[in-house]
Amino acid sequence: MIRRLRPLLALMLAGALAVAPAAALGASGAQVALASAAAPQITGSITTATPTVLTAASTLRVTADIVNDADDAVTGSQVHLRVTDAPLTSHEQIADFLDSPESYGRHTVVESSLGGTVGLAGHDDLTLTLAADATTLDLPADAAGVYGVTVTVVGADGAVSVDAMVVTWAPVDLPTLQVAAVATATGTSARAAAVTAAAPLAEVAYLVDPTVNDAQAVASHEIYRVPAGSLDLTSMARDDGAALVDYAVGAANDAAAAVMRTAPLIVPVAVADQATLDAAAGAGAAAVILDRRFDLQGVTGGDDASVVDVPAGDGSIAVIRPDETLSTVLATYRPGTAAAASRLVAEAAVSALAGRDTPLVVSPGQSWVLSDTDASMPLRALLNAPWVEAVPLSAALSAPDRPSASAASASTGTEDDLPTDAIAQLDDALSGVQLIAASSADPTASLQEYASQLLTAASLQSRANTGTRAALIAGAVDTAHDAIDGLSIATSAELNLIAAKGALPITVRNLVDQDVTVVVSATTGSPNLRITGQPTVTIPAGGETVVQIPVSAVSTANVKVRVVLRAETGENLSAPQTLTVRVRADWGNAATLVFSILLALLLIAGVIRTVRRGRRDTRLSPDEFTSLPDGSMVSDASDSASGAPEDDEPSDDADPAAPVDEDAIGGEPRDNA
């Protein structure tokens, strides 16, 4: 009744003031002047507000930080806690009130002095708490609703609302609202951990990238997997990106824990057009979920249902349409603050009061802005609201009476699609690093190191930032080619072979940060040289090694030999290099013959010398003979029989008349004939 009389009283007061003399305005005149005077340079923000849901037994407590941005002190001012006269009945009204609270009628429920008698000094700040019992709020006792609240500073120079928020007034029960909360844990490992920490409640379903999440952190939740790197399926489906899709939903997850690797696949998409839905169905997806940054309204039909069926492939696929308002508020509105929690709860109250009878999906997506303080506060407040019933996402997906809808237009969002040449570059780079990784010591780790950057360049996050996408793609492709081109042949272009059989020394280099096993393959089209082996070698990470390729020469010629490093399965791992081998097989044969002849001559000379030396050693020289009494000569026994025992030497007492064996004289037998 009082609220109804206020407009009439205002008109009566305005009329009285219009006919009153200026000197008679007094205090009333000053109050009227406040409305048009310039507002003081005061700013501030609400830091805490409890509770988020008010009942008849509640006390609303709001704490705010007030800042004086002016040089001069502010004295004699008051801080008012004001509540809107009428409820805010729609999402649009809530947004409008928060943008311009001064345009809504409000009444003061409690006030306090700003800084007491001292006031607030220039460039100073203070914190104060305003508390109002429910009985002083002047709200209806029999109807729930959402109301706006402002912290307003009133002074001699005017009034300014330094901050605004909304609260839910629930003196009676609100209709039940089913909410399926979904948190998307993708990006880096640190980002995924932050998301799961911001949504710790067991009722929250997780969409996880298996390549960056910790299985223990998500094990107690309802889990769905997304393509590795959050690949932009719409761009891939509208072009030739099948290889990237196959990797993102398949091999990229090989090293993940089974709980994530085997979870049902839900694909976040920018546009749910027919090509995208067909690609998702072909990849085995249980559903697609629309990313709120792109086209939430493209899928038409199905009324306001959060999950609809759309034809795809040989059947249909579920399309999840998150509530745009609640999802956006959770994702970006004043993250981690009391104002954010109160608004999220209030938006849910508006939906409940509107009579929504189907589950509502709240998903902040991959652009959820997480606070450093209490990122979980808004979501926790939502799911703890008395009228909110948290339901699993699977319940919405398995509902038997899901309405049907139509796919988005094929032209929707085409301006944001990844260019065809970029997809081709990423696809070629992925194929290259897959080959290198397969031959490395740790294939999974090696592949993820390079492939993850390629997927990030083709991700939904990249689609949302087209200004930096080209640089992201170029960087990912260049990094991949560092690995692809990391295996090379470092041997000079010319080699010599001067034998019928031998080996070609080939130096191979590995700039990849893992050991890589390769087959060194050499081929030639010349009949003058035969390659007799293809050795397998492990090249150390960041190093090089020399490999001997066995060959046999047929005849003298200059031969072109093509050398390439291959995987053990046969694919090329390096650029081929052509070497010139100077084959001089005849030189080798001639050298062998000459060497053999020289060796034979040396052997003959050695034999002759040995024989001659032996004969000379057995012949007596003239000095070795002595005269006998009869004039004959005998050798000196001490010289010719050197080394013989002294007992065998002739004595001075020998009989001079003893007979002498003339055959022994001169060291040579005499011819008896």
PDB file of C-alpha atoms in Angstrom, residues 30-249:
ATOM      1  CA  ALA A  30      18.228  20.692  -0.960  1.00  0.00           C
ATOM      2  CA  GLN A  31      16.974  17.129  -1.359  1.00  0.00           C
ATOM      3  CA  VAL A  32      15.460  17.915  -4.735  1.00  0.00           C
ATOM      4  CA  ALA A  33      18.734  19.477  -5.849  1.00  0.00           C
ATOM      5  CA  LEU A  34      20.524  16.132  -5.085  1.00  0.00           C
ATOM      6  CA  ALA A  35      18.856  14.454  -7.990  1.00  0.00           C
ATOM      7  CA  SER A  36      20.457  16.714 -10.567  1.00  0.00           C
ATOM      8  CA  ALA A  37      23.782  17.514  -8.907  1.00  0.00           C
ATOM      9  CA  ALA A  38      27.011  15.931 -10.045  1.00  0.00           C
ATOM     10  CA  ALA A  39      27.821  12.679  -8.224  1.00  0.00           C
ATOM     11  CA  PRO A  40      30.916  12.631  -5.959  1.00  0.00           C
ATOM     12  CA  GLN A  41      34.052  10.830  -7.211  1.00  0.00           C
ATOM     13  CA  ILE A  42      33.411   7.734  -5.144  1.00  0.00           C
ATOM     14  CA  THR A  43      33.897   4.173  -6.354  1.00  0.00           C
ATOM     15  CA  GLY A  44      33.676   0.817  -4.668  1.00  0.00           C
ATOM     16  CA  SER A  45      32.728  -2.822  -4.901  1.00  0.00           C
ATOM     17  CA  ILE A  46      30.751  -5.382  -2.970  1.00  0.00           C
ATOM     18  CA  THR A  47      33.152  -7.945  -1.516  1.00  0.00           C
ATOM     19  CA  THR A  48      30.796 -10.229   0.417  1.00  0.00           C
ATOM     20  CA  ALA A  49      27.049 -10.685   0.539  1.00  0.00           C
ATOM     21  CA  THR A  50      25.153 -13.269   2.552  1.00  0.00           C
ATOM     22  CA  PRO A  51      23.006 -15.143   2.123  1.00  0.00           C
ATOM     23  CA  THR A  52      22.485 -15.628  -1.610  1.00  0.00           C
ATOM     24  CA  VAL A  53      18.903 -16.720  -0.882  1.00  0.00           C
ATOM     25  CA  LEU A  54      16.908 -14.599   1.573  1.00  0.00           C
ATOM     26  CA  THR A  55      14.029 -15.950   3.623  1.00  0.00           C
ATOM     27  CA  ALA A  56      11.748 -14.310   6.165  1.00  0.00           C
ATOM     28  CA  ALA A  57      14.219 -15.244   8.899  1.00  0.00           C
ATOM     29  CA  SER A  58      17.340 -13.955   7.117  1.00  0.00           C
ATOM     30  CA  THR A  59      19.507 -10.927   7.661  1.00  0.00           C
ATOM     31  CA  LEU A  60      21.097  -9.473   4.556  1.00  0.00           C
ATOM     32  CA  ARG A  61      24.723  -8.523   5.200  1.00  0.00           C
ATOM     33  CA  VAL A  62      26.675  -6.714   2.531  1.00  0.00           C
ATOM     34  CA  THR A  63      30.311  -5.690   2.884  1.00  0.00           C
ATOM     35  CA  ALA A  64      31.741  -3.143   0.477  1.00  0.00           C
ATOM     36  CA  ASP A  65      35.051  -1.412  -0.133  1.00  0.00           C
ATOM     37  CA  ILE A  66      34.563   2.334  -0.687  1.00  0.00           C
ATOM     38  CA  VAL A  67      37.262   4.422  -2.398  1.00  0.00           C
ATOM     39  CA  ASN A  68      37.547   8.211  -2.653  1.00  0.00           C
ATOM     40  CA  ASP A  69      39.172   8.916  -6.020  1.00  0.00           C
ATOM     41  CA  ALA A  70      39.191  12.688  -5.515  1.00  0.00           C
ATOM     42  CA  ASP A  71      41.963  14.804  -4.063  1.00  0.00           C
ATOM     43  CA  ASP A  72      39.696  16.331  -1.424  1.00  0.00           C
ATOM     44  CA  ALA A  73      38.171  14.546   1.523  1.00  0.00           C
ATOM     45  CA  VAL A  74      34.504  13.532   1.448  1.00  0.00           C
ATOM     46  CA  THR A  75      32.695  14.476   4.641  1.00  0.00           C
ATOM     47  CA  GLY A  76      29.135  14.316   5.801  1.00  0.00           C
ATOM     48  CA  SER A  77      28.199  11.539   3.357  1.00  0.00           C
ATOM     49  CA  GLN A  78      26.226   8.394   4.015  1.00  0.00           C
ATOM     50  CA  VAL A  79      26.233   4.910   2.556  1.00  0.00           C
ATOM     51  CA  HIS A  80      22.812   3.445   1.775  1.00  0.00           C
ATOM     52  CA  LEU A  81      21.865  -0.159   1.106  1.00  0.00           C
ATOM     53  CA  ARG A  82      18.976   0.043  -1.340  1.00  0.00           C
ATOM     54  CA  VAL A  83      16.627  -2.617  -2.728  1.00  0.00           C
ATOM     55  CA  THR A  84      14.511  -2.341  -5.876  1.00  0.00           C
ATOM     56  CA  ASP A  85      10.857  -1.615  -5.346  1.00  0.00           C
ATOM     57  CA  ALA A  86       9.754  -4.302  -7.803  1.00  0.00           C
ATOM     58  CA  PRO A  87      11.164  -7.729  -8.632  1.00  0.00           C
ATOM     59  CA  LEU A  88      13.273  -8.380 -11.714  1.00  0.00           C
ATOM     60  CA  THR A  89      11.270 -10.955 -13.638  1.00  0.00           C
ATOM     61  CA  SER A  90      13.521 -11.882 -16.573  1.00  0.00           C
ATOM     62  CA  HIS A  91      17.133 -12.494 -17.466  1.00  0.00           C
ATOM     63  CA  GLU A  92      17.061  -9.333 -19.550  1.00  0.00           C
ATOM     64  CA  GLN A  93      15.873  -7.230 -16.612  1.00  0.00           C
ATOM     65  CA  ILE A  94      18.649  -8.568 -14.402  1.00  0.00           C
ATOM     66  CA  ALA A  95      21.271  -7.655 -16.988  1.00  0.00           C
ATOM     67  CA  ASP A  96      19.747  -4.208 -17.498  1.00  0.00           C
ATOM     68  CA  PHE A  97      19.613  -3.465 -13.780  1.00  0.00           C
ATOM     69  CA  LEU A  98      23.249  -4.432 -13.279  1.00  0.00           C
ATOM     70  CA  ASP A  99      24.248  -2.186 -16.181  1.00  0.00           C
ATOM     71  CA  SER A 100      22.241   0.857 -15.025  1.00  0.00           C
ATOM     72  CA  PRO A 101      20.844   0.447 -11.503  1.00  0.00           C
ATOM     73  CA  GLU A 102      19.981   4.155 -11.241  1.00  0.00           C
ATOM     74  CA  SER A 103      17.164   3.647 -13.750  1.00  0.00           C
ATOM     75  CA  TYR A 104      15.276   1.371 -11.348  1.00  0.00           C
ATOM     76  CA  GLY A 105      13.231   2.568  -8.415  1.00  0.00           C
ATOM     77  CA  ARG A 106      14.774   1.582  -5.081  1.00  0.00           C
ATOM     78  CA  HIS A 107      14.230   2.179  -1.409  1.00  0.00           C
ATOM     79  CA  THR A 108      16.797   2.405   1.376  1.00  0.00           C
ATOM     80  CA  VAL A 109      16.738  -0.416   3.904  1.00  0.00           C
ATOM     81  CA  VAL A 110      19.776   0.596   5.979  1.00  0.00           C
ATOM     82  CA  GLU A 111      22.285   3.428   5.995  1.00  0.00           C
ATOM     83  CA  SER A 112      25.602   4.246   7.637  1.00  0.00           C
ATOM     84  CA  SER A 113      27.909   7.234   7.913  1.00  0.00           C
ATOM     85  CA  LEU A 114      30.866   7.325   5.528  1.00  0.00           C
ATOM     86  CA  GLY A 115      33.896   7.713   7.742  1.00  0.00           C
ATOM     87  CA  GLY A 116      31.998   9.249  10.647  1.00  0.00           C
ATOM     88  CA  THR A 117      32.777  12.854  11.480  1.00  0.00           C
ATOM     89  CA  VAL A 118      36.212  12.590   9.871  1.00  0.00           C
ATOM     90  CA  GLY A 119      34.872  11.442   6.510  1.00  0.00           C
ATOM     91  CA  LEU A 120      36.961   9.762   3.829  1.00  0.00           C
ATOM     92  CA  ALA A 121      40.245  11.447   2.922  1.00  0.00           C
ATOM     93  CA  GLY A 122      41.300  11.972  -0.659  1.00  0.00           C
ATOM     94  CA  HIS A 123      42.538   8.814  -2.380  1.00  0.00           C
ATOM     95  CA  ASP A 124      41.690   6.827   0.722  1.00  0.00           C
ATOM     96  CA  ASP A 125      39.421   3.811   1.149  1.00  0.00           C
ATOM     97  CA  LEU A 126      37.475   2.021   3.837  1.00  0.00           C
ATOM     98  CA  THR A 127      35.484  -1.178   4.288  1.00  0.00           C
ATOM     99  CA  LEU A 128      32.070  -1.207   5.876  1.00  0.00           C
ATOM    100  CA  THR A 129      29.289  -3.727   6.392  1.00  0.00           C
ATOM    101  CA  LEU A 130      25.595  -2.952   6.087  1.00  0.00           C
ATOM    102  CA  ALA A 131      23.078  -5.356   7.640  1.00  0.00           C
ATOM    103  CA  ALA A 132      19.317  -5.359   7.150  1.00  0.00           C
ATOM    104  CA  ASP A 133      16.847  -7.701   8.780  1.00  0.00           C
ATOM    105  CA  ALA A 134      14.311  -9.307   6.448  1.00  0.00           C
ATOM    106  CA  THR A 135      11.499  -7.409   8.135  1.00  0.00           C
ATOM    107  CA  THR A 136      13.070  -4.098   7.046  1.00  0.00           C
ATOM    108  CA  LEU A 137      13.432  -5.063   3.396  1.00  0.00           C
ATOM    109  CA  ASP A 138       9.794  -4.263   2.620  1.00  0.00           C
ATOM    110  CA  LEU A 139       9.410  -7.320   0.374  1.00  0.00           C
ATOM    111  CA  PRO A 140       6.224  -9.395  -0.090  1.00  0.00           C
ATOM    112  CA  ALA A 141       5.823 -12.200   2.411  1.00  0.00           C
ATOM    113  CA  ASP A 142       3.986 -14.548   0.052  1.00  0.00           C
ATOM    114  CA  ALA A 143       5.869 -14.311  -3.244  1.00  0.00           C
ATOM    115  CA  ALA A 144       9.390 -15.249  -4.261  1.00  0.00           C
ATOM    116  CA  GLY A 145      11.367 -13.114  -6.658  1.00  0.00           C
ATOM    117  CA  VAL A 146      14.688 -11.586  -7.631  1.00  0.00           C
ATOM    118  CA  TYR A 147      15.509  -8.071  -6.434  1.00  0.00           C
ATOM    119  CA  GLY A 148      18.286  -5.636  -7.191  1.00  0.00           C
ATOM    120  CA  VAL A 149      20.525  -4.300  -4.427  1.00  0.00           C
ATOM    121  CA  THR A 150      22.846  -1.286  -4.562  1.00  0.00           C
ATOM    122  CA  VAL A 151      25.436   0.239  -2.283  1.00  0.00           C
ATOM    123  CA  THR A 152      24.879   3.966  -2.769  1.00  0.00           C
ATOM    124  CA  VAL A 153      26.900   6.865  -1.406  1.00  0.00           C
ATOM    125  CA  VAL A 154      24.809   9.978  -0.753  1.00  0.00           C
ATOM    126  CA  GLY A 155      26.467  13.325  -0.108  1.00  0.00           C
ATOM    127  CA  ALA A 156      26.006  17.038  -0.468  1.00  0.00           C
ATOM    128  CA  ASP A 157      27.064  16.891  -4.111  1.00  0.00           C
ATOM    129  CA  GLY A 158      24.777  14.040  -5.125  1.00  0.00           C
ATOM    130  CA  ALA A 159      24.444  10.268  -4.984  1.00  0.00           C
ATOM    131  CA  VAL A 160      26.253   7.454  -6.716  1.00  0.00           C
ATOM    132  CA  SER A 161      25.684   3.701  -6.660  1.00  0.00           C
ATOM    133  CA  VAL A 162      29.172   2.297  -6.283  1.00  0.00           C
ATOM    134  CA  ASP A 163      28.122  -1.308  -6.908  1.00  0.00           C
ATOM    135  CA  ALA A 164      25.062  -3.402  -7.640  1.00  0.00           C
ATOM    136  CA  MET A 165      24.049  -7.020  -7.249  1.00  0.00           C
ATOM    137  CA  VAL A 166      20.927  -9.156  -7.228  1.00  0.00           C
ATOM    138  CA  VAL A 167      19.507 -11.367  -4.495  1.00  0.00           C
ATOM    139  CA  THR A 168      16.820 -14.014  -4.450  1.00  0.00           C
ATOM    140  CA  TRP A 169      13.902 -13.487  -2.065  1.00  0.00           C
ATOM    141  CA  ALA A 170      12.333 -16.852  -1.197  1.00  0.00           C
ATOM    142  CA  PRO A 171       9.817 -16.593   1.642  1.00  0.00           C
ATOM    143  CA  VAL A 172       8.022 -19.498  -0.043  1.00  0.00           C
ATOM    144  CA  ASP A 173       9.283 -22.493  -1.995  1.00  0.00           C
ATOM    145  CA  LEU A 174      10.239 -22.024  -5.627  1.00  0.00           C
ATOM    146  CA  PRO A 175       9.424 -24.617  -8.319  1.00  0.00           C
ATOM    147  CA  THR A 176      12.118 -27.281  -8.723  1.00  0.00           C
ATOM    148  CA  LEU A 177      14.682 -26.630 -11.423  1.00  0.00           C
ATOM    149  CA  GLN A 178      16.792 -29.549 -12.684  1.00  0.00           C
ATOM    150  CA  VAL A 179      20.352 -28.526 -13.507  1.00  0.00           C
ATOM    151  CA  ALA A 180      23.079 -30.604 -15.171  1.00  0.00           C
ATOM    152  CA  ALA A 181      26.410 -28.869 -14.569  1.00  0.00           C
ATOM    153  CA  VAL A 182      29.248 -29.574 -16.999  1.00  0.00           C
ATOM    154  CA  ALA A 183      32.902 -28.527 -16.618  1.00  0.00           C
ATOM    155  CA  THR A 184      35.273 -28.781 -19.583  1.00  0.00           C
ATOM    156  CA  ALA A 185      38.815 -29.676 -18.478  1.00  0.00           C
ATOM    157  CA  THR A 186      40.957 -29.090 -21.557  1.00  0.00           C
ATOM    158  CA  GLY A 187      43.960 -27.021 -22.650  1.00  0.00           C
ATOM    159  CA  THR A 188      47.126 -27.548 -20.635  1.00  0.00           C
ATOM    160  CA  SER A 189      47.506 -29.852 -17.655  1.00  0.00           C
ATOM    161  CA  ALA A 190      47.559 -26.819 -15.358  1.00  0.00           C
ATOM    162  CA  ARG A 191      44.365 -25.456 -16.881  1.00  0.00           C
ATOM    163  CA  ALA A 192      42.622 -28.823 -16.598  1.00  0.00           C
ATOM    164  CA  ALA A 193      43.609 -29.081 -12.933  1.00  0.00           C
ATOM    165  CA  ALA A 194      42.290 -25.572 -12.268  1.00  0.00           C
ATOM    166  CA  VAL A 195      38.943 -26.425 -13.863  1.00  0.00           C
ATOM    167  CA  THR A 196      38.463 -29.584 -11.826  1.00  0.00           C
ATOM    168  CA  ALA A 197      39.393 -27.644  -8.683  1.00  0.00           C
ATOM    169  CA  ALA A 198      36.752 -25.025  -9.518  1.00  0.00           C
ATOM    170  CA  ALA A 199      34.099 -27.713  -9.960  1.00  0.00           C
ATOM    171  CA  PRO A 200      34.805 -30.213  -7.164  1.00  0.00           C
ATOM    172  CA  LEU A 201      31.201 -31.187  -6.467  1.00  0.00           C
ATOM    173  CA  ALA A 202      30.421 -34.787  -7.326  1.00  0.00           C
ATOM    174  CA  GLU A 203      27.296 -33.685  -9.205  1.00  0.00           C
ATOM    175  CA  VAL A 204      29.380 -31.966 -11.890  1.00  0.00           C
ATOM    176  CA  ALA A 205      30.071 -33.904 -15.102  1.00  0.00           C
ATOM    177  CA  TYR A 206      33.545 -33.542 -16.574  1.00  0.00           C
ATOM    178  CA  LEU A 207      34.405 -33.270 -20.247  1.00  0.00           C
ATOM    179  CA  VAL A 208      38.086 -34.211 -20.217  1.00  0.00           C
ATOM    180  CA  ASP A 209      40.923 -34.208 -22.694  1.00  0.00           C
ATOM    181  CA  PRO A 210      42.575 -37.556 -21.843  1.00  0.00           C
ATOM    182  CA  THR A 211      46.001 -36.254 -22.836  1.00  0.00           C
ATOM    183  CA  VAL A 212      46.155 -33.528 -20.152  1.00  0.00           C
ATOM    184  CA  ASN A 213      44.055 -34.766 -17.217  1.00  0.00           C
ATOM    185  CA  ASP A 214      44.938 -36.672 -14.081  1.00  0.00           C
ATOM    186  CA  ALA A 215      42.791 -39.775 -13.771  1.00  0.00           C
ATOM    187  CA  GLN A 216      42.635 -39.541  -9.979  1.00  0.00           C
ATOM    188  CA  ALA A 217      41.304 -35.980 -10.123  1.00  0.00           C
ATOM    189  CA  VAL A 218      38.324 -36.972 -12.255  1.00  0.00           C
ATOM    190  CA  ALA A 219      37.676 -40.548 -11.163  1.00  0.00           C
ATOM    191  CA  SER A 220      34.796 -39.741  -8.776  1.00  0.00           C
ATOM    192  CA  HIS A 221      32.824 -37.799 -11.401  1.00  0.00           C
ATOM    193  CA  GLU A 222      30.683 -38.543 -14.408  1.00  0.00           C
ATOM    194  CA  ILE A 223      33.289 -38.483 -17.183  1.00  0.00           C
ATOM    195  CA  TYR A 224      33.123 -37.901 -20.915  1.00  0.00           C
ATOM    196  CA  ARG A 225      36.123 -37.482 -23.168  1.00  0.00           C
ATOM    197  CA  VAL A 226      36.597 -34.854 -25.847  1.00  0.00           C
ATOM    198  CA  PRO A 227      38.915 -35.000 -28.880  1.00  0.00           C
ATOM    199  CA  ALA A 228      42.523 -34.365 -27.926  1.00  0.00           C
ATOM    200  CA  GLY A 229      43.389 -30.690 -28.147  1.00  0.00           C
ATOM    201  CA  SER A 230      39.673 -29.788 -28.444  1.00  0.00           C
ATOM    202  CA  LEU A 231      39.942 -30.091 -32.208  1.00  0.00           C
ATOM    203  CA  ASP A 232      37.686 -27.774 -34.234  1.00  0.00           C
ATOM    204  CA  LEU A 233      35.529 -30.478 -35.769  1.00  0.00           C
ATOM    205  CA  THR A 234      33.507 -28.016 -37.846  1.00  0.00           C
ATOM    206  CA  SER A 235      36.584 -26.850 -39.770  1.00  0.00           C
ATOM    207  CA  MET A 236      37.780 -30.433 -40.208  1.00  0.00           C
ATOM    208  CA  ALA A 237      34.382 -31.681 -41.383  1.00  0.00           C
ATOM    209  CA  ARG A 238      33.935 -28.885 -43.905  1.00  0.00           C
ATOM    210  CA  ASP A 239      37.341 -29.653 -45.414  1.00  0.00           C
ATOM    211  CA  ASP A 240      39.717 -32.602 -45.661  1.00  0.00           C
ATOM    212  CA  GLY A 241      40.721 -32.910 -42.023  1.00  0.00           C
ATOM    213  CA  ALA A 242      39.869 -36.579 -41.503  1.00  0.00           C
ATOM    214  CA  ALA A 243      43.424 -37.571 -40.537  1.00  0.00           C
ATOM    215  CA  LEU A 244      43.531 -34.977 -37.764  1.00  0.00           C
ATOM    216  CA  VAL A 245      40.122 -36.118 -36.508  1.00  0.00           C
ATOM    217  CA  ASP A 246      41.161 -39.778 -36.511  1.00  0.00           C
ATOM    218  CA  TYR A 247      44.250 -38.983 -34.477  1.00  0.00           C
ATOM    219  CA  ALA A 248      42.450 -36.677 -32.021  1.00  0.00           C
ATOM    220  CA  VAL A 249      39.783 -39.251 -31.153  1.00  0.00           C
TER     221      VAL A 249
END
